[in-house]
mmCIF file of C-alpha atoms in Angstrom:
data_model
loop_
_atom_site.group_PDB
_atom_site.id
_atom_site.type_symbol
_atom_site.label_atom_id
_atom_site.label_comp_id
_atom_site.label_asym_id
_atom_site.label_seq_id
_atom_site.Cartn_x
_atom_site.Cartn_y
_atom_site.Cartn_z
ATOM 1 C CA MET A 144 0.000 0.000 0.000
ATOM 2 C CA HIS A 145 1.256 3.452 -0.797
ATOM 3 C CA VAL A 146 1.084 5.532 2.364
ATOM 4 C CA VAL A 147 1.281 8.953 0.705
ATOM 5 C CA ALA A 148 -1.436 8.025 -1.801
ATOM 6 C CA VAL A 149 -3.707 6.801 1.009
ATOM 7 C CA ALA A 150 -3.087 9.985 3.010
ATOM 8 C CA LEU A 151 -3.801 12.255 0.050
ATOM 9 C CA GLY A 152 -6.921 10.299 -0.915
ATOM 10 C CA GLY A 153 -8.071 10.319 2.702
ATOM 11 C CA ALA A 154 -7.744 14.071 2.938
ATOM 12 C CA LEU A 155 -9.764 14.560 -0.258
ATOM 13 C CA GLY A 156 -12.434 12.032 0.725
ATOM 14 C CA THR A 157 -12.866 13.615 4.135
ATOM 15 C CA LEU A 158 -13.219 17.080 2.614
ATOM 16 C CA LEU A 159 -15.862 15.923 0.145
ATOM 17 C CA ARG A 160 -17.839 14.147 2.883
ATOM 18 C CA LEU A 161 -17.649 17.280 5.013
ATOM 19 C CA VAL A 162 -18.956 19.439 2.160
ATOM 20 C CA LEU A 163 -21.790 17.025 1.384
ATOM 21 C CA THR A 164 -22.886 16.584 4.994
ATOM 22 C CA SER A 165 -22.190 20.017 6.468
ATOM 23 C CA GLY A 166 -25.061 21.852 8.086
ATOM 24 C CA SER A 167 -26.389 18.857 10.001
ATOM 25 C CA SER A 168 -28.141 19.383 13.285
ATOM 26 C CA GLY A 169 -24.979 18.435 15.161
ATOM 27 C CA GLY A 170 -26.510 16.005 17.610
ATOM 28 C CA ALA A 171 -29.279 13.691 18.703
ATOM 29 C CA GLU A 172 -30.696 13.384 15.223
ATOM 30 C CA TRP A 173 -29.779 10.961 12.463
ATOM 31 C CA ASP A 174 -28.688 12.722 9.280
ATOM 32 C CA PRO A 175 -29.764 10.743 6.187
ATOM 33 C CA ARG A 176 -26.977 12.352 4.153
ATOM 34 C CA ILE A 177 -24.546 10.047 5.951
ATOM 35 C CA SER A 178 -26.404 7.035 4.507
ATOM 36 C CA VAL A 179 -26.356 8.573 1.034
ATOM 37 C CA VAL A 180 -22.594 9.083 1.275
ATOM 38 C CA ASN A 181 -22.064 5.535 2.586
ATOM 39 C CA VAL A 182 -24.140 3.948 -0.194
ATOM 40 C CA ALA A 183 -22.432 6.037 -2.891
ATOM 41 C CA GLY A 184 -19.022 5.107 -1.497
ATOM 42 C CA ALA A 185 -19.928 1.403 -1.435
ATOM 43 C CA PHE A 186 -21.017 1.602 -5.080
ATOM 44 C CA LEU A 187 -17.812 3.345 -6.144
ATOM 45 C CA LEU A 188 -15.659 0.875 -4.214
ATOM 46 C CA GLY A 189 -17.477 -1.976 -5.969
ATOM 47 C CA VAL A 190 -16.643 -0.426 -9.347
ATOM 48 C CA LEU A 191 -13.029 0.170 -8.328
ATOM 49 C CA ALA A 192 -12.638 -3.445 -7.217
ATOM 50 C CA ARG A 193 -13.165 -4.582 -10.813
ATOM 51 C CA LEU A 194 -11.144 -1.966 -12.653
ATOM 52 C CA PRO A 195 -7.561 -2.646 -13.690
ATOM 53 C CA VAL A 196 -5.845 0.318 -12.042
ATOM 54 C CA ARG A 197 -2.272 0.725 -10.886
ATOM 55 C CA PRO A 198 -1.580 -0.092 -7.228
ATOM 56 C CA ARG A 199 -0.791 3.505 -6.233
ATOM 57 C CA LEU A 200 -4.038 4.769 -7.797
ATOM 58 C CA ARG A 201 -5.963 1.924 -6.127
ATOM 59 C CA SER A 202 -4.481 2.978 -2.765
ATOM 60 C CA LEU A 203 -5.392 6.614 -3.393
ATOM 61 C CA LEU A 204 -8.975 5.840 -4.407
ATOM 62 C CA GLY A 205 -9.849 2.773 -2.298
ATOM 63 C CA PRO A 206 -8.593 2.929 1.278
ATOM 64 C CA GLY A 207 -7.695 6.602 0.874
ATOM 65 C CA PHE A 208 -10.508 8.536 -0.795
ATOM 66 C CA LEU A 209 -13.419 6.117 -0.427
ATOM 67 C CA GLY A 210 -12.330 4.940 3.017
ATOM 68 C CA ALA A 211 -12.466 8.520 4.278
ATOM 69 C CA PHE A 212 -15.491 9.506 2.193
ATOM 70 C CA THR A 213 -17.713 6.875 3.784
ATOM 71 C CA SER A 214 -18.336 7.170 7.491
ATOM 72 C CA PHE A 215 -18.710 4.147 9.701
ATOM 73 C CA SER A 216 -18.046 6.329 12.737
ATOM 74 C CA ALA A 217 -21.041 8.586 12.001
ATOM 75 C CA LEU A 218 -23.182 5.489 11.543
ATOM 76 C CA SER A 219 -21.935 4.081 14.841
ATOM 77 C CA ILE A 220 -22.333 7.235 16.908
ATOM 78 C CA ALA A 221 -26.007 7.436 15.971
ATOM 79 C CA LEU A 222 -26.488 4.280 18.030
ATOM 80 C CA VAL A 223 -25.384 6.012 21.207
ATOM 81 C CA ASP A 224 -26.013 9.751 20.798
ATOM 82 C CA GLY A 225 -29.709 9.863 21.618
ATOM 83 C CA SER A 226 -31.023 9.638 18.058
ATOM 84 C CA ALA A 227 -34.528 8.246 17.821
ATOM 85 C CA ALA A 228 -34.500 4.456 17.578
ATOM 86 C CA THR A 229 -36.563 4.471 14.380
ATOM 87 C CA ALA A 230 -34.191 6.953 12.741
ATOM 88 C CA VAL A 231 -31.181 4.856 13.772
ATOM 89 C CA ALA A 232 -32.804 1.673 12.459
ATOM 90 C CA LEU A 233 -33.570 3.375 9.160
ATOM 91 C CA GLY A 234 -30.022 4.740 8.931
ATOM 92 C CA LEU A 235 -28.542 1.307 9.602
ATOM 93 C CA ALA A 236 -30.858 -0.406 7.123
ATOM 94 C CA VAL A 237 -30.118 2.117 4.397
ATOM 95 C CA SER A 238 -26.353 2.270 4.967
ATOM 96 C CA LEU A 239 -25.849 -1.460 5.373
ATOM 97 C CA GLY A 240 -28.623 -2.898 3.225
ATOM 98 C CA LEU A 241 -28.421 -0.516 0.309
ATOM 99 C CA GLY A 242 -24.653 -0.310 0.752
ATOM 100 C CA VAL A 243 -24.274 -4.021 0.053
ATOM 101 C CA VAL A 244 -26.643 -3.792 -2.927
ATOM 102 C CA ALA A 245 -24.765 -0.739 -4.231
ATOM 103 C CA ALA A 246 -21.390 -2.472 -3.834
ATOM 104 C CA ALA A 247 -22.681 -5.515 -5.724
ATOM 105 C CA LEU A 248 -24.088 -3.311 -8.484
ATOM 106 C CA GLY A 249 -20.822 -1.388 -8.736
ATOM 107 C CA TYR A 250 -18.841 -4.631 -8.811
ATOM 108 C CA TRP A 251 -21.052 -5.933 -11.623
ATOM 109 C CA LEU A 252 -20.831 -2.691 -13.605
ATOM 110 C CA GLY A 253 -17.077 -2.555 -13.114
ATOM 111 C CA GLY A 254 -16.910 -6.035 -14.609
ATOM 112 C CA LEU A 255 -18.772 -4.786 -17.683
ATOM 113 C CA VAL A 256 -16.239 -1.992 -18.128
ATOM 114 C CA ALA A 257 -13.237 -4.292 -17.772
ATOM 115 C CA PRO A 258 -14.582 -7.827 -18.423
ATOM 116 C CA ASP A 259 -11.276 -9.387 -19.428
ATOM 117 C CA GLU A 260 -9.270 -8.037 -16.527
ATOM 118 C CA GLU A 261 -8.753 -9.907 -13.303
ATOM 119 C CA ALA A 262 -10.570 -8.186 -10.412
ATOM 120 C CA GLY A 263 -8.285 -6.345 -8.064
ATOM 121 C CA ALA A 264 -5.303 -6.390 -10.419
#
């Protein structure tokens, strides 16, 4: 793994997530934008998994950008911060359920783009 590429990608992914989710209530309320970001990131990671990209670019985009863009910590904190149980359940269902579907769809679409390449090369 290329440490500098991961760090640069992480900085960019964090900034984009911040821009897309800024203006939230700041507490005790689940923000559905976090689920949207998580599902989009899962889809993009699924696509990336099938594309034949160089290792440094894979490090920049995968664990770097997409790892920082998605937010497991925001998903987790909603379980303990006083958010309404129904909102938390919906957030978990959307992030996890649709995230898996989105990753599978992205993986399939990535295979259509690069069908003759070995996944993860």
